GROMACS .gro file of C-alpha atoms in nm:
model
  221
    1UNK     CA    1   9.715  35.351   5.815
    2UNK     CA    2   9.474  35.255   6.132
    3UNK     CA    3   9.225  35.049   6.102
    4UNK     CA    4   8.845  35.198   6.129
    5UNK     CA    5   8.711  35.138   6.514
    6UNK     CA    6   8.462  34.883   6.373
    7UNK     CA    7   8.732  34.657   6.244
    8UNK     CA    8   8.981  34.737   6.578
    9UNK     CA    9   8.700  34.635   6.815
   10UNK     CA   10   8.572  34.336   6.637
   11UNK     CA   11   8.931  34.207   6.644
   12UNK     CA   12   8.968  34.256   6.954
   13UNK     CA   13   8.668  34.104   7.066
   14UNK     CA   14   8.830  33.784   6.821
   15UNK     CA   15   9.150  33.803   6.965
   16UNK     CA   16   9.055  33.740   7.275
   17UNK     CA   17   8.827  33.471   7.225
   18UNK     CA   18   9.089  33.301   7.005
   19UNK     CA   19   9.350  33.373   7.322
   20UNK     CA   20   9.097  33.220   7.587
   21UNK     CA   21   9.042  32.939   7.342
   22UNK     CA   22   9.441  32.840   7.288
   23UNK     CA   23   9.510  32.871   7.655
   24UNK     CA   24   9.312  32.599   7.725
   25UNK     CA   25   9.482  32.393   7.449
   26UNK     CA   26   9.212  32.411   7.175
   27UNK     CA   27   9.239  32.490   6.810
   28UNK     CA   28   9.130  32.790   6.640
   29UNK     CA   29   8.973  32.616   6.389
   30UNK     CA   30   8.832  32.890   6.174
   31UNK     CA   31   8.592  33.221   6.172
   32UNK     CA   32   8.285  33.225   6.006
   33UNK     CA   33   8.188  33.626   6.003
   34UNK     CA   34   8.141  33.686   6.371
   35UNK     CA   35   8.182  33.329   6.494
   36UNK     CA   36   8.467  33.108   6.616
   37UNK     CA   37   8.518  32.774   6.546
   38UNK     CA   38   8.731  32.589   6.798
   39UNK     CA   39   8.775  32.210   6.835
   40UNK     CA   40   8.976  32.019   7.087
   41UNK     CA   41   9.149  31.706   7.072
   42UNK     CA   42   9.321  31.787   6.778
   43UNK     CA   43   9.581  31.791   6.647
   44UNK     CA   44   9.703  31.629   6.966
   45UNK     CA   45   9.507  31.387   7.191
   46UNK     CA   46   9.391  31.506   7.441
   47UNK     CA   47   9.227  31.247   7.742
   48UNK     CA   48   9.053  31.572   7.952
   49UNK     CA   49   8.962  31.742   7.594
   50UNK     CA   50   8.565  31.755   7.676
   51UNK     CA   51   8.692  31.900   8.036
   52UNK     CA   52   8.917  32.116   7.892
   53UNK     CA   53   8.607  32.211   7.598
   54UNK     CA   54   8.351  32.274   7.897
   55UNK     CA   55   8.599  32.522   8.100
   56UNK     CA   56   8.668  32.692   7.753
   57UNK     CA   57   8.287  32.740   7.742
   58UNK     CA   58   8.276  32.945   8.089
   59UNK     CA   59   8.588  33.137   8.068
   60UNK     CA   60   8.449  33.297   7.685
   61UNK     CA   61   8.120  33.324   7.842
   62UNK     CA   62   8.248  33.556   8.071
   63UNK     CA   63   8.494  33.752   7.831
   64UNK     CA   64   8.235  33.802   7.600
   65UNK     CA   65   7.985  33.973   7.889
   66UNK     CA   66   8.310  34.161   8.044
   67UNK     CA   67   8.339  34.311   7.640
   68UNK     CA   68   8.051  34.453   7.628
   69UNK     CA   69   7.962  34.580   7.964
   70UNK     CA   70   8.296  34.739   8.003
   71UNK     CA   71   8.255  34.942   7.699
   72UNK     CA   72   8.470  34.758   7.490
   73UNK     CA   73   8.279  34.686   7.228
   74UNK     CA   74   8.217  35.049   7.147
   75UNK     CA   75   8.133  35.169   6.784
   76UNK     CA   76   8.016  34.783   6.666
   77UNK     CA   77   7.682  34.668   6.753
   78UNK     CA   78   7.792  34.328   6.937
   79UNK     CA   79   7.520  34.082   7.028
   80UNK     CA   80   7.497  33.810   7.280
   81UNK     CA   81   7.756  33.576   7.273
   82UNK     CA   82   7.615  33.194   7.228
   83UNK     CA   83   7.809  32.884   7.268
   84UNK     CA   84   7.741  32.522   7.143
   85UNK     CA   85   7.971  32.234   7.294
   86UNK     CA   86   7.946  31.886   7.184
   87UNK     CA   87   8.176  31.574   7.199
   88UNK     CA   88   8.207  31.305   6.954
   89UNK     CA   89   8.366  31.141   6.646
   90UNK     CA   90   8.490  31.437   6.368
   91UNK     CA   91   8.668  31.333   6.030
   92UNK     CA   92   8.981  31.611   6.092
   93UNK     CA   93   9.285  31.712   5.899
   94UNK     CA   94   9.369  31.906   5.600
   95UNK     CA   95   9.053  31.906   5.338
   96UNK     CA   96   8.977  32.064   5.036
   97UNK     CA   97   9.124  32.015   4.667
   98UNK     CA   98   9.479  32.092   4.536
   99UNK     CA   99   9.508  32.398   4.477
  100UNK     CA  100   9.337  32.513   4.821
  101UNK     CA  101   9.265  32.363   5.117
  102UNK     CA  102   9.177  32.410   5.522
  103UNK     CA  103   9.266  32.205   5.816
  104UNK     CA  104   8.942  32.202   5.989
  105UNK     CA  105   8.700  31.929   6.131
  106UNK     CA  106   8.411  31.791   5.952
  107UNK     CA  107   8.126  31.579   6.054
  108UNK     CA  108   7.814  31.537   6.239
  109UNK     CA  109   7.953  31.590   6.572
  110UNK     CA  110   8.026  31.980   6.446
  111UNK     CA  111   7.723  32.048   6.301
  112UNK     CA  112   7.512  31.901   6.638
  113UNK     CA  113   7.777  32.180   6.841
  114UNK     CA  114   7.687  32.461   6.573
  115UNK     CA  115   7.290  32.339   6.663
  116UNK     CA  116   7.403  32.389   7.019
  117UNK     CA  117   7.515  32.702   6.934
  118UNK     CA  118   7.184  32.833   6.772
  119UNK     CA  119   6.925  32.656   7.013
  120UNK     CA  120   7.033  32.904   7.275
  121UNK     CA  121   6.842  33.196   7.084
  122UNK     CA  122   6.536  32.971   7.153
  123UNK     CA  123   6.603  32.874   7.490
  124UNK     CA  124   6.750  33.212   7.689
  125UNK     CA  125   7.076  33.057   7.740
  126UNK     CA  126   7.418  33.180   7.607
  127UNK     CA  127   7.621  32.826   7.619
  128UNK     CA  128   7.493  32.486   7.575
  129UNK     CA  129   7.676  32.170   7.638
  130UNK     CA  130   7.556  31.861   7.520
  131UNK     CA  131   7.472  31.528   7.806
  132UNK     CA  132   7.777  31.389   7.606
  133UNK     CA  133   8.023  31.676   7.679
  134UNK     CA  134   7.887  31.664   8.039
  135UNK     CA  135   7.926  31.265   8.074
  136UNK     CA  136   8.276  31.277   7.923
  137UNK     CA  137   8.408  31.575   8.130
  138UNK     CA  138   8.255  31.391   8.457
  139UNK     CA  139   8.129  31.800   8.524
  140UNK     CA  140   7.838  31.811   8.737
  141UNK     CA  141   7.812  32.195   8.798
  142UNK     CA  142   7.560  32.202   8.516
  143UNK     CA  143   7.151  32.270   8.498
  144UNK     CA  144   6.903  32.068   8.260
  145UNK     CA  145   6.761  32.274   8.034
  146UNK     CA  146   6.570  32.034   7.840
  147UNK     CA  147   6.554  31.708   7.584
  148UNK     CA  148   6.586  31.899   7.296
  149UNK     CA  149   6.559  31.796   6.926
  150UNK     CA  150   6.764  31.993   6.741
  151UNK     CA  151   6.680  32.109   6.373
  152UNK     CA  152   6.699  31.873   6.133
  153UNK     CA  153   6.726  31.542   6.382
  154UNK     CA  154   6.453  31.329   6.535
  155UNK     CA  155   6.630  31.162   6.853
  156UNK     CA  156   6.622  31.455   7.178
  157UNK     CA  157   6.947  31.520   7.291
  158UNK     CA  158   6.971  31.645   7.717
  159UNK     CA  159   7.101  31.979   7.712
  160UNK     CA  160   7.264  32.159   7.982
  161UNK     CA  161   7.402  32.486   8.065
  162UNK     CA  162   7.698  32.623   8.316
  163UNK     CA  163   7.555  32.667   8.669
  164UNK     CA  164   7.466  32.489   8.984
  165UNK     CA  165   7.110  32.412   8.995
  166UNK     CA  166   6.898  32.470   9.308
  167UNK     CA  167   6.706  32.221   9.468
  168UNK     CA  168   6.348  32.401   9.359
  169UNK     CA  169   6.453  32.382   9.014
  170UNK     CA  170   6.608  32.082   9.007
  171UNK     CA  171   6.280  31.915   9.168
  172UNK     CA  172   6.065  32.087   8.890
  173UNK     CA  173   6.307  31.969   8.638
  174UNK     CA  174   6.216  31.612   8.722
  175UNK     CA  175   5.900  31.650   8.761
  176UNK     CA  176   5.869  31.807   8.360
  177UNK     CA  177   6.097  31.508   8.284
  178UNK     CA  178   5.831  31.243   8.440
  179UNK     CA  179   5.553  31.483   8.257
  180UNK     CA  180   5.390  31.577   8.609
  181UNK     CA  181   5.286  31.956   8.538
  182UNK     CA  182   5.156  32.034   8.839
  183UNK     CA  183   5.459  31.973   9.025
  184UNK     CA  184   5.704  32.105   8.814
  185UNK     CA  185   5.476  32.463   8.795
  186UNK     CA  186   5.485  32.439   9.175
  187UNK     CA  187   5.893  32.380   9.194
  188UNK     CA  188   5.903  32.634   8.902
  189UNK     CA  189   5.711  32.879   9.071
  190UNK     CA  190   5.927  32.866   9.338
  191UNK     CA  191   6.270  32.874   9.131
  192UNK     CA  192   6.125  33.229   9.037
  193UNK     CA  193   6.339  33.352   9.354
  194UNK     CA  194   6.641  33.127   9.300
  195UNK     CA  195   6.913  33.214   9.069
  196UNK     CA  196   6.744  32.973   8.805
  197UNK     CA  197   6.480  33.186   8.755
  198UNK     CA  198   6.582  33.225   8.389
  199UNK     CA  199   6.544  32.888   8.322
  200UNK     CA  200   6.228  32.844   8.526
  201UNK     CA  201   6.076  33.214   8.357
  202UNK     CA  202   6.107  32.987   7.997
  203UNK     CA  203   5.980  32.654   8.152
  204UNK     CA  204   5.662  32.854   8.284
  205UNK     CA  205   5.583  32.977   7.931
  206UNK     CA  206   5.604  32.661   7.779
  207UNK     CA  207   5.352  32.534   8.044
  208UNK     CA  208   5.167  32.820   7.996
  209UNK     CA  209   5.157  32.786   7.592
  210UNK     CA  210   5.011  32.365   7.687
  211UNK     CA  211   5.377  32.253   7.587
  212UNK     CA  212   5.457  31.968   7.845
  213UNK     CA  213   5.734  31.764   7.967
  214UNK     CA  214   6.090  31.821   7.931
  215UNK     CA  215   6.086  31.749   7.562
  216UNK     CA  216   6.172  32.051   7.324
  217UNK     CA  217   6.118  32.016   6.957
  218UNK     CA  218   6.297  32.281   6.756
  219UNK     CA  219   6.177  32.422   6.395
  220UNK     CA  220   6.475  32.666   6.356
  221UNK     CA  221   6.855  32.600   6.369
   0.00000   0.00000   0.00000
């Protein structure tokens, strides 16, 4: 017996996210409805695993927008794709009781990447990647999105996301950072015709709304 399209193309959609995922030498951790849960590092060490995390990041970025716009996710209603990445300490093994149990990862360090994962709704980005991913993978091909404080915390954490950022935007970055609004609405202004004019279209409204500086409080996981 087949299986209805809406089960066939969701799997398929999870197969190859899983696939992408493995090939880089992560762990399928779990799925959670829709979601995937990957960590790497584990089981085996890995010295390049917040490298190999980050590169993970781009490559399902870009199967998940290939999906859709190549029809592939006919007869399901699939949403954006949105990716959290974070690096740090995660209690990991085999948990649960006796009689059932998961190997999985636990820990603050998962819940801050499932934050990651959810801030992107808010900000107009698909993947976010923590400054400690970034630090730890030495990668550098990355634009600041913001300081944000994530639900639920009260320290900022730098966010980035994929991409090389252009010297307009980068400028106006800084100057949000140093809380100089005119400058950064100039730089943004002109990151309008760059391609960071996503990330310099949300900026803008935030100015616009009175919200300054690079500082991004969030209310909402």
């Amino acid at each position: 017996m087949s299986l209805p399209p809406l089960w066939t193309n969701c799997n398929d959609y999870l197969d190859g996210m899983s696939t992408i995922v493995m090939d880089h030498g992560g762990t399928v951790d779990k799925f959670i409805g829709d979601a995937l849960v990957a960590i790497f590092g584990a089981p085996v060490p890995q010295p390049d695993h917040a490298a190999r995390a980050v590169a993970c990041a781009r490559e399902l970025d870009r199967f998940a927008t290939d999906f859709i716009s190549h029809g592939d996710a006919k007869e399901i209603a699939l949403g954006i794709t949105r990716i959290g990445v974070h690096t740090g300490p995660a209690v990991v093994g085999n948990i649960g009781g006796e009689q059932r149990f998961d190997y999985t990862a636990i820990g603050d360090t998962v819940n801050t990447a499932a934050r990651l994962e959810g801030a992107n709704k808010y900000l107009g980005t698909t993947t976010c990647i923590s400054v400690t991913t970034a630090e730890a993978a030495e990668e550098t091909n990355l634009r600041p999105v913001g300081d944000i404080v994530l639900k639920g915390r009260s320290q900022p954490l730098r966010v980035f996301t994929p991409g090389e950022p252009g010297p307009a935007y980068l400028k106006a970055f800084n100057a949000l950072a140093a809380n100089d609004t005119a400058g950064a609405r100039t730089g943004l202004e002109a990151a309008l015709a760059t391609p960071d004019a996503d990330l310099a279209r949300f900026h803008l409204a935030r100015l616009d709304e009175g919200d300054t500086g690079s500082h991004i409080v969030l209310d909402s996981k």
